[in-house]
PDB file of C-alpha atoms in Angstrom:
ATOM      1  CA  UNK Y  16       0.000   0.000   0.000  1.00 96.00           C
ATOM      2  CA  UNK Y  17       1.572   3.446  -0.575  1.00 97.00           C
ATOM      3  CA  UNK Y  18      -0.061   6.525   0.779  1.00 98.00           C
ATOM      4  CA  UNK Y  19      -0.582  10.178  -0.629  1.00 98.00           C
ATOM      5  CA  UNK Y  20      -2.738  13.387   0.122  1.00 98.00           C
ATOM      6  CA  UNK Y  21      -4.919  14.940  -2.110  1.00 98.00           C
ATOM      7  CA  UNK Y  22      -6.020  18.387  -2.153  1.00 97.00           C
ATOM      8  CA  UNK Y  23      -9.615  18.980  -3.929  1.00 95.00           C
ATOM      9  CA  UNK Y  24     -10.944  22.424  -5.563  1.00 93.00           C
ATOM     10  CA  UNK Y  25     -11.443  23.767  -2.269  1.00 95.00           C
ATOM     11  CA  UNK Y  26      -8.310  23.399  -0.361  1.00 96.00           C
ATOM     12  CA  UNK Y  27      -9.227  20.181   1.754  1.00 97.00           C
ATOM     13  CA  UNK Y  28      -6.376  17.758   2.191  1.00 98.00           C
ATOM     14  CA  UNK Y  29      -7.415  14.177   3.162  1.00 98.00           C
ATOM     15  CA  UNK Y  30      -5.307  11.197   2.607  1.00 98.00           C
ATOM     16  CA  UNK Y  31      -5.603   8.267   0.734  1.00 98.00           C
ATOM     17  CA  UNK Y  32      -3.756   4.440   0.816  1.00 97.00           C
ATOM     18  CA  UNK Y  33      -4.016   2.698  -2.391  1.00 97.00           C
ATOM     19  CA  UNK Y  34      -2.839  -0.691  -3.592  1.00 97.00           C
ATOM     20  CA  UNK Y  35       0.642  -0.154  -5.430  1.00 95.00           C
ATOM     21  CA  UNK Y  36       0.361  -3.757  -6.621  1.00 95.00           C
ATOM     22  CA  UNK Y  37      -2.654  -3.616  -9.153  1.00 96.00           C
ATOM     23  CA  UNK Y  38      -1.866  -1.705 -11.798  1.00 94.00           C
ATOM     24  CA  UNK Y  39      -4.050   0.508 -10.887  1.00 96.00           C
ATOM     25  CA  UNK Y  40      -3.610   4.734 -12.048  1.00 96.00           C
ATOM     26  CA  UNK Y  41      -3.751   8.146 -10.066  1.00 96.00           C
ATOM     27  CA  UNK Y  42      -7.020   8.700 -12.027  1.00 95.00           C
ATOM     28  CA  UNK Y  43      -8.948   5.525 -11.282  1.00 96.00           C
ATOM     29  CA  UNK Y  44      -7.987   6.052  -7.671  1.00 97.00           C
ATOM     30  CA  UNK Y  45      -9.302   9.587  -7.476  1.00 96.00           C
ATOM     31  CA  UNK Y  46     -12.745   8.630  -8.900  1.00 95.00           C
ATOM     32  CA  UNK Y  47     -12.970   5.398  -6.408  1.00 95.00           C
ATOM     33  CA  UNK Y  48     -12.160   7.955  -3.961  1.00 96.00           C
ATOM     34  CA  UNK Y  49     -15.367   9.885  -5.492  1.00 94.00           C
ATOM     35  CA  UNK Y  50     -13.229  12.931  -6.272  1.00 94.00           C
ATOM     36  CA  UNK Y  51     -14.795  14.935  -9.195  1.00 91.00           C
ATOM     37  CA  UNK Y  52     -12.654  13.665 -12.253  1.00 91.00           C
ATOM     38  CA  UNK Y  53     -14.514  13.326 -15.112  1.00 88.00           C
ATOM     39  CA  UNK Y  54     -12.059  11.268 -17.482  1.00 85.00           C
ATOM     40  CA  UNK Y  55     -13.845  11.424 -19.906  1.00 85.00           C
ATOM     41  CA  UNK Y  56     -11.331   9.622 -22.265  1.00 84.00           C
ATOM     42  CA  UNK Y  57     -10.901   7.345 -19.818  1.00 82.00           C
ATOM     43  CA  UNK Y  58      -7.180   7.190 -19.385  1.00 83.00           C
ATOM     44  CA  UNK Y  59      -5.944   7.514 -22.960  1.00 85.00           C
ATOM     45  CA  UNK Y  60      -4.582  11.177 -22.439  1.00 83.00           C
ATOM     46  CA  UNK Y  61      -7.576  12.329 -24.985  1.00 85.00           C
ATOM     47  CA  UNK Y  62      -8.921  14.783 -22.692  1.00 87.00           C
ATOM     48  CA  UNK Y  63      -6.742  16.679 -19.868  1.00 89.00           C
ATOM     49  CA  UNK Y  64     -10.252  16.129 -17.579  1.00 91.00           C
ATOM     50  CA  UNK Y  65      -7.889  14.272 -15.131  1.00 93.00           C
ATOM     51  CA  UNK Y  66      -5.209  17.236 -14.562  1.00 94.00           C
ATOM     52  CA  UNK Y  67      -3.788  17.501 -11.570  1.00 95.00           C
ATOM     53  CA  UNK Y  68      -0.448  19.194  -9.992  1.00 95.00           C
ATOM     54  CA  UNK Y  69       2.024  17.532  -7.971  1.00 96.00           C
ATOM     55  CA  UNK Y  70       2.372  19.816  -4.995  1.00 96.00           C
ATOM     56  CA  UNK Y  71       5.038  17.456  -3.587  1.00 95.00           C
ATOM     57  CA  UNK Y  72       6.939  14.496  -4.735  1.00 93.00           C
ATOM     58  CA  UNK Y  73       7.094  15.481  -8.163  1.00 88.00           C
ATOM     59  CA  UNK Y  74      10.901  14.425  -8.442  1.00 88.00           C
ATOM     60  CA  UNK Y  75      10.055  10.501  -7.733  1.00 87.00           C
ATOM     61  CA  UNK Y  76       7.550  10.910 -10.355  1.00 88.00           C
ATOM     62  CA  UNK Y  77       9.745  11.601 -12.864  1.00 83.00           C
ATOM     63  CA  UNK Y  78       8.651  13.210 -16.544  1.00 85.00           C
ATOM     64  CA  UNK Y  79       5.842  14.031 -18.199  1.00 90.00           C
ATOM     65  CA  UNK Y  80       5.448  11.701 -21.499  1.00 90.00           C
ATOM     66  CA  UNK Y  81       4.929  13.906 -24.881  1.00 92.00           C
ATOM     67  CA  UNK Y  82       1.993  12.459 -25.308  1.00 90.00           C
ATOM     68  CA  UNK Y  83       0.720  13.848 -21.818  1.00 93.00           C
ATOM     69  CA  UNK Y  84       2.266  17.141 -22.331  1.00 93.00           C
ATOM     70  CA  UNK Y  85       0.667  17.663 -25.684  1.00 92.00           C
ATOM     71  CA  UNK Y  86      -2.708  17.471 -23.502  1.00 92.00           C
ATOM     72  CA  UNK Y  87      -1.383  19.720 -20.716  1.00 93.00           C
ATOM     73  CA  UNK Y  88       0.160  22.379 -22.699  1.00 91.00           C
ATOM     74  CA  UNK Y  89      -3.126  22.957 -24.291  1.00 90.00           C
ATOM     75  CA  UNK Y  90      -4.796  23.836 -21.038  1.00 92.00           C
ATOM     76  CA  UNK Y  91      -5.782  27.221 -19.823  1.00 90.00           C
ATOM     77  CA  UNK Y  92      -4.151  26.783 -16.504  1.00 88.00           C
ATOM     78  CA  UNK Y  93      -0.714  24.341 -17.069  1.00 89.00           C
ATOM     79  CA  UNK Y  94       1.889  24.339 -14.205  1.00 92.00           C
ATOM     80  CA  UNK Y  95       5.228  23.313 -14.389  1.00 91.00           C
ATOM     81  CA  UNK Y  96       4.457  20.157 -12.031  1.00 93.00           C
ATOM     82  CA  UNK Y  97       1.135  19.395 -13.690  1.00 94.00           C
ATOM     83  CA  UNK Y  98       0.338  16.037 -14.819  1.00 95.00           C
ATOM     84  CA  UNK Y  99      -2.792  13.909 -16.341  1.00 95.00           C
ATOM     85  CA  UNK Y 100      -4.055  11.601 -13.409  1.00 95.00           C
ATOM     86  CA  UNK Y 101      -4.222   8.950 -15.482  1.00 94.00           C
ATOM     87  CA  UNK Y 102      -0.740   8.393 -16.790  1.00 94.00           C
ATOM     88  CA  UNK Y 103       0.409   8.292 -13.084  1.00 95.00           C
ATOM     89  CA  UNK Y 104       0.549   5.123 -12.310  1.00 95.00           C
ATOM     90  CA  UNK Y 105      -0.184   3.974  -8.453  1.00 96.00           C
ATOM     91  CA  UNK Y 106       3.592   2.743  -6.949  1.00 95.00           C
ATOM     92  CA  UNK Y 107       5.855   3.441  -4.216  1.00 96.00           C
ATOM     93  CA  UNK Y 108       7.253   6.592  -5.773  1.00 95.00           C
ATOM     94  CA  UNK Y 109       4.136   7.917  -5.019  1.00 96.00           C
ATOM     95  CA  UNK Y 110       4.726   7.751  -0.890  1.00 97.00           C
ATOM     96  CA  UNK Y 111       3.940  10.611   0.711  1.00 97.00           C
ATOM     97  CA  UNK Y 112       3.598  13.103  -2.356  1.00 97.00           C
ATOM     98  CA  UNK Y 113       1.098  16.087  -2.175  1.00 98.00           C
ATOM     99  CA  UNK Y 114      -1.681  16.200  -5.478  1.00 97.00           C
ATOM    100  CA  UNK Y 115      -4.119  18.573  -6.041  1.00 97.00           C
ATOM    101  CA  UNK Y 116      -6.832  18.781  -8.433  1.00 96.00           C
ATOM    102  CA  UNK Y 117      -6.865  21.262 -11.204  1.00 93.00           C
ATOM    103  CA  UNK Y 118      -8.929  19.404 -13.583  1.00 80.00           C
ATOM    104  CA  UNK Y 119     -12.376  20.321 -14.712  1.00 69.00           C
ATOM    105  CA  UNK Y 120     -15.093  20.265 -11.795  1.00 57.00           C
ATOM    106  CA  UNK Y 121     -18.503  18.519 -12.352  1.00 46.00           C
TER     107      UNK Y 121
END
């Protein structure tokens, strides 16, 4: 299990421990955790619904993939540690990192 807090649209912080060992990504987390994501492409990097920015830990997450980017640079608001929910996938270098959610809001 690895561990990380989320921040939602209106500043709350609550933490969440997800299985690392499933495969499983940032974005399918979030909506299990009935966070307002819409993915609408769900989790091809179509749609940038699933933006989020890594307030912390965003070194152990490594890069951005061009593919992502091409989605993020397109957005209205794009931050240097922003990233599409659902090409993070859920692992240990996720431990203790900050996210917040910047995508759209349902």
């Amino acid at each position: 299990m690895v561990t990380f807090t989320v921040e939602d649209h209106e500043g709350n912080r609550q933490s969440i421990e997800a299985p690392d060992d499933m495969g499983l990504s940032l974005m399918e987390i979030l909506k299990a955790s009935e966070y307002p994501v819409l993915a609408t492409c769900g989790g091809m990097a179509l749609c940038a619904t699933c933006h989020v920015e890594v307030m912390e830990g965003e070194d152990e997450l490594g890069e951005a993939t061009d593919v992502e980017l091409d989605q993020l640079e397109n957005l209205p608001e794009y931050f240097p540690t922003s990233r599409l929910a659902c090409q993070v996938r859920i692992s240990p270098l996720l431990e203790g990192a900050v996210i917040k959610l910047r995508g759209e809001d349902n």
